[in-house]
Amino acid sequence: MGISELWQLVDRPRPSARSVKWLYLLCALIIGGAMAYVGMRWEDIPSRVPTHWGVDGPDDFAPKSISAVFMGSFVFIGTIVLMVVVTGFATYAMKQNESEAHPVDRRLQSALNRVLTAKMIAYISLALALITAVIQVCSALPQYQHVMDGMGLFIGVMILVLVVLVLLLWWASAQTRGLQQAIEKAQQAGRMPQGAEVEGVNDHYKFGLFYYNPEDPRITVERRFGIGIDFNYAHWQGKLFAAIIIGTVVACVALPFLLS
């Protein structure tokens, strides 16, 4: 039975990630617009541009250059590219759990998790794009630099990020609970078979957190704690994902020392 037919069994519309590409396009327009505006005002930028703000205002400067002026935007673009790659890899892995080889309830849960993951990352990227655009303009152009003084902008950014995360988690949790209730209702009505559980699933968690079971064909599994999904690290997709995360963390820690 196709995945579209399964959604009909639970009387829910099939989730779609079509809006994700438009969200990333909006991110590109926001950052591109901020960089273009600063570029058009290039003559207004002083010969030394602030690169760091403390409580009392800018406390570190660099000679005016493309890298110094647009460093924040370049970092954001690199971060978004990494997030898109990781998200694409994760959603591809989750899509493998939607094949007919898996129980129908897991197929639906995996399909929903795949869309939720893509949308949540896209909305977080949009929030970061707005923040980066404001910082890009205010840090480069003297007439706006007063916005960066003090802790007001920092506190505002933290509040915005927190609100976005809370709303996204609430939305994802509501979607997950709604699907689970719909699946249980369909199973009780006899429209869907009961899901099969993997025996001894708790015995396959390394350090109590990382699922590792070579005999389980699933590439992703429901998280042991909280909501969402995680990889089955016995498969190459999980190992690659772990390597990317570890490599990113190591690079972030080592980069400041390498550049100093």
Coordinates of C-alpha atoms in Angstrom, one line a residue:
M1 CA 0.0 0.0 0.0
G2 CA 1.4 3.4 -1.0
I3 CA 2.1 6.1 1.6
S4 CA -0.7 8.3 0.2
E5 CA -3.2 5.6 0.8
L6 CA -2.0 5.1 4.4
W7 CA -2.8 8.8 5.1
Q8 CA -6.3 8.2 3.9
L9 CA -6.7 5.4 6.4
V10 CA -6.0 7.7 9.3
D11 CA -8.1 10.5 7.8
R12 CA -5.3 13.0 7.8
P13 CA -3.8 15.0 4.9
R14 CA -0.4 13.8 3.8
P15 CA 2.2 16.3 5.2
S16 CA 4.2 18.2 2.6
A17 CA 7.6 19.9 2.7
R18 CA 7.0 22.0 -0.4
S19 CA 7.1 25.2 1.6
V20 CA 10.7 24.5 2.7
K21 CA 12.3 25.6 -0.5
W22 CA 10.3 28.9 -0.3
L23 CA 11.5 29.5 3.2
Y24 CA 15.1 29.0 2.2
L25 CA 14.6 31.3 -0.8
L26 CA 13.2 33.9 1.6
C27 CA 16.4 33.4 3.7
A28 CA 18.5 34.1 0.7
L29 CA 16.5 37.2 -0.2
I30 CA 16.8 38.6 3.3
I31 CA 20.6 38.0 3.6
G32 CA 21.2 39.0 -0.1
G33 CA 19.2 42.2 0.5
A34 CA 21.1 43.1 3.6
M35 CA 24.4 42.5 1.9
A36 CA 23.3 44.5 -1.2
Y37 CA 22.2 47.4 0.9
V38 CA 25.5 47.5 2.8
G39 CA 27.4 47.2 -0.5
M40 CA 25.5 50.2 -2.0
R41 CA 26.5 52.2 1.1
W42 CA 30.1 51.1 0.9
E43 CA 31.4 54.7 0.9
D44 CA 29.6 55.3 4.3
I45 CA 31.6 52.5 6.0
P46 CA 34.5 53.8 8.0
S47 CA 38.1 52.6 7.3
R48 CA 38.0 50.5 10.4
V49 CA 34.9 48.4 11.1
P50 CA 33.9 46.9 14.4
T51 CA 34.1 43.2 14.6
H52 CA 33.0 42.6 18.2
W53 CA 30.7 44.4 20.7
G54 CA 30.9 44.5 24.4
V55 CA 28.5 45.9 26.9
D56 CA 29.9 49.4 26.3
G57 CA 29.9 49.2 22.6
P58 CA 32.5 48.0 20.0
D59 CA 35.7 46.8 21.5
D60 CA 37.5 45.2 18.5
F61 CA 38.1 46.5 15.0
A62 CA 39.5 45.4 11.7
P63 CA 40.5 47.3 8.5
K64 CA 37.7 47.8 6.1
S65 CA 37.5 44.9 3.6
I66 CA 34.9 42.6 2.1
S67 CA 35.8 39.8 4.6
A68 CA 35.6 42.1 7.6
V69 CA 32.3 43.8 6.6
F70 CA 30.5 40.7 5.4
M71 CA 32.0 38.1 7.8
G72 CA 28.8 37.5 9.7
S73 CA 26.8 36.9 6.5
F74 CA 29.4 34.6 5.1
V75 CA 29.4 32.6 8.3
F76 CA 25.6 32.5 8.2
I77 CA 25.6 31.3 4.6
G78 CA 28.1 28.5 5.4
T79 CA 25.9 27.5 8.4
I80 CA 22.8 27.3 6.3
V81 CA 24.5 25.3 3.6
L82 CA 25.7 22.8 6.3
M83 CA 22.2 22.7 7.8
V84 CA 20.6 22.1 4.4
V85 CA 23.1 19.2 3.7
V86 CA 22.5 17.6 7.1
T87 CA 18.8 18.0 6.8
G88 CA 18.7 16.6 3.3
F89 CA 20.8 13.6 4.5
A90 CA 18.6 13.1 7.5
T91 CA 15.3 13.3 5.6
Y92 CA 16.7 10.9 3.0
A93 CA 17.5 8.4 5.7
M94 CA 14.0 8.8 7.2
K95 CA 12.4 8.3 3.8
Q96 CA 13.9 4.8 3.8
N97 CA 11.6 3.9 6.7
E98 CA 8.6 4.7 4.5
S99 CA 9.0 1.6 2.3
E100 CA 6.5 -1.3 2.5
A101 CA 9.0 -3.4 4.4
H102 CA 8.2 -1.5 7.6
P103 CA 5.0 -1.5 9.7
V104 CA 2.4 0.9 8.5
D105 CA 2.4 3.0 11.7
R106 CA 6.1 3.5 11.5
R107 CA 5.8 4.5 7.9
L108 CA 3.4 7.2 8.8
Q109 CA 5.4 8.4 11.8
S110 CA 8.6 8.5 9.7
A111 CA 6.9 10.5 6.9
L112 CA 5.6 13.0 9.4
N113 CA 9.0 13.3 11.2
R114 CA 10.7 13.8 7.8
V115 CA 8.5 16.8 7.0
L116 CA 8.6 18.2 10.5
T117 CA 12.4 18.0 10.6
A118 CA 12.7 19.8 7.3
K119 CA 10.2 22.5 8.2
M120 CA 11.7 23.1 11.7
I121 CA 15.2 23.6 10.3
A122 CA 13.8 25.9 7.7
Y123 CA 12.0 28.1 10.2
I124 CA 15.0 28.2 12.4
S125 CA 17.1 29.3 9.4
L126 CA 14.6 32.0 8.7
A127 CA 14.8 33.4 12.2
L128 CA 18.6 33.3 12.0
A129 CA 18.5 35.1 8.6
L130 CA 16.5 37.9 10.1
I131 CA 18.9 38.3 13.0
T132 CA 21.9 38.1 10.7
A133 CA 20.5 40.7 8.3
V134 CA 19.9 43.2 11.2
I135 CA 23.5 42.6 12.5
Q136 CA 24.9 42.9 9.0
V137 CA 23.4 46.3 8.5
C138 CA 23.8 47.7 12.0
S139 CA 27.4 46.6 12.4
A140 CA 28.7 48.0 9.1
L141 CA 26.9 51.3 8.8
P142 CA 27.7 54.0 11.5
Q143 CA 24.3 55.5 11.5
Y144 CA 22.8 52.2 12.7
Q145 CA 25.6 51.0 15.0
H146 CA 23.9 52.4 18.1
V147 CA 21.4 49.5 17.8
M148 CA 24.3 47.2 18.6
D149 CA 25.3 49.0 21.8
G150 CA 24.4 47.6 25.2
M151 CA 22.6 44.3 25.7
G152 CA 19.3 45.2 24.1
L153 CA 19.9 43.6 20.8
F154 CA 21.4 40.5 22.4
I155 CA 18.5 40.1 24.8
G156 CA 16.1 40.6 21.9
V157 CA 17.9 37.9 19.8
M158 CA 17.8 35.4 22.6
I159 CA 14.1 36.0 23.2
L160 CA 13.3 35.6 19.5
V161 CA 15.3 32.4 19.3
L162 CA 13.7 31.0 22.4
V163 CA 10.2 31.9 21.2
V164 CA 10.8 30.3 17.8
L165 CA 12.1 27.1 19.4
V166 CA 9.3 26.9 21.9
L167 CA 6.7 27.4 19.2
L168 CA 8.3 24.9 16.9
L169 CA 8.6 22.2 19.6
W170 CA 4.9 22.8 20.6
W171 CA 3.8 22.5 16.9
A172 CA 5.9 19.4 16.3
S173 CA 4.6 17.8 19.5
A174 CA 1.0 18.5 18.6
Q175 CA 1.5 17.1 15.1
T176 CA 3.1 13.9 16.5
R177 CA 0.4 13.4 19.2
G178 CA -2.3 14.0 16.6
L179 CA -0.9 11.4 14.3
Q180 CA -0.5 8.9 17.1
Q181 CA -4.1 9.3 18.1
A182 CA -5.2 8.9 14.5
I183 CA -3.2 5.7 14.2
E184 CA -4.6 4.3 17.4
K185 CA -8.1 5.2 16.3
A186 CA -7.6 3.5 12.9
Q187 CA -6.1 0.4 14.5
Q188 CA -9.0 0.1 16.9
A189 CA -11.4 0.4 14.0
G190 CA -9.6 -2.4 12.2
R191 CA -8.5 -0.2 9.3
M192 CA -4.8 -0.6 10.2
P193 CA -2.8 -3.5 11.6
Q194 CA -1.1 -3.1 15.0
G195 CA 2.5 -2.0 14.7
A196 CA 5.2 -4.5 15.4
E197 CA 7.8 -3.7 18.0
V198 CA 11.4 -4.7 17.8
E199 CA 12.2 -7.2 20.5
G200 CA 14.6 -6.1 23.2
V201 CA 14.9 -2.6 21.8
N202 CA 16.2 -1.1 25.0
D203 CA 19.1 -3.5 24.9
H204 CA 20.5 -1.8 21.8
Y205 CA 21.1 1.6 23.3
K206 CA 24.8 2.5 23.8
F207 CA 25.3 4.6 26.9
G208 CA 21.5 4.7 27.1
L209 CA 21.3 7.2 24.3
F210 CA 22.6 5.9 21.0
Y211 CA 20.5 3.2 19.2
Y212 CA 22.8 0.6 17.7
N213 CA 21.1 -2.5 16.2
P214 CA 22.5 -4.1 13.0
E215 CA 19.5 -6.5 12.9
D216 CA 17.0 -3.6 12.7
P217 CA 16.6 -2.5 9.1
R218 CA 15.4 1.0 10.1
I219 CA 17.8 3.8 9.4
T220 CA 16.1 6.2 11.8
V221 CA 14.1 5.4 15.0
E222 CA 12.0 7.4 17.4
R223 CA 14.0 9.1 20.0
R224 CA 14.2 7.3 23.3
F225 CA 13.5 10.5 25.3
G226 CA 11.3 13.4 24.1
I227 CA 10.0 13.8 20.6
G228 CA 11.7 13.4 17.2
I229 CA 13.9 10.9 15.6
D230 CA 17.5 9.6 15.8
F231 CA 19.7 7.4 13.7
N232 CA 20.3 3.7 14.0
Y233 CA 24.1 4.1 14.3
A234 CA 24.7 0.5 13.2
H235 CA 24.1 1.6 9.6
W236 CA 26.5 3.6 7.5
Q237 CA 24.1 6.6 7.4
G238 CA 24.2 6.9 11.2
K239 CA 27.9 6.6 11.2
L240 CA 28.3 9.3 8.6
F241 CA 25.9 11.6 10.4
A242 CA 27.9 11.1 13.7
A243 CA 31.1 11.8 11.8
I244 CA 29.7 15.1 10.4
I245 CA 28.6 16.3 13.8
I246 CA 31.9 15.4 15.5
G247 CA 33.9 17.0 12.7
T248 CA 31.8 20.2 12.9
V249 CA 32.3 20.4 16.6
V250 CA 36.0 19.8 16.4
A251 CA 36.3 22.4 13.6
C252 CA 34.4 25.0 15.6
V253 CA 36.7 24.5 18.6
A254 CA 39.9 24.4 16.6
L255 CA 39.2 27.2 14.2
P256 CA 39.7 30.1 16.6
F257 CA 43.1 28.7 17.6
L258 CA 44.2 28.1 14.0
L259 CA 43.2 31.7 13.1
S260 CA 44.8 33.3 16.1

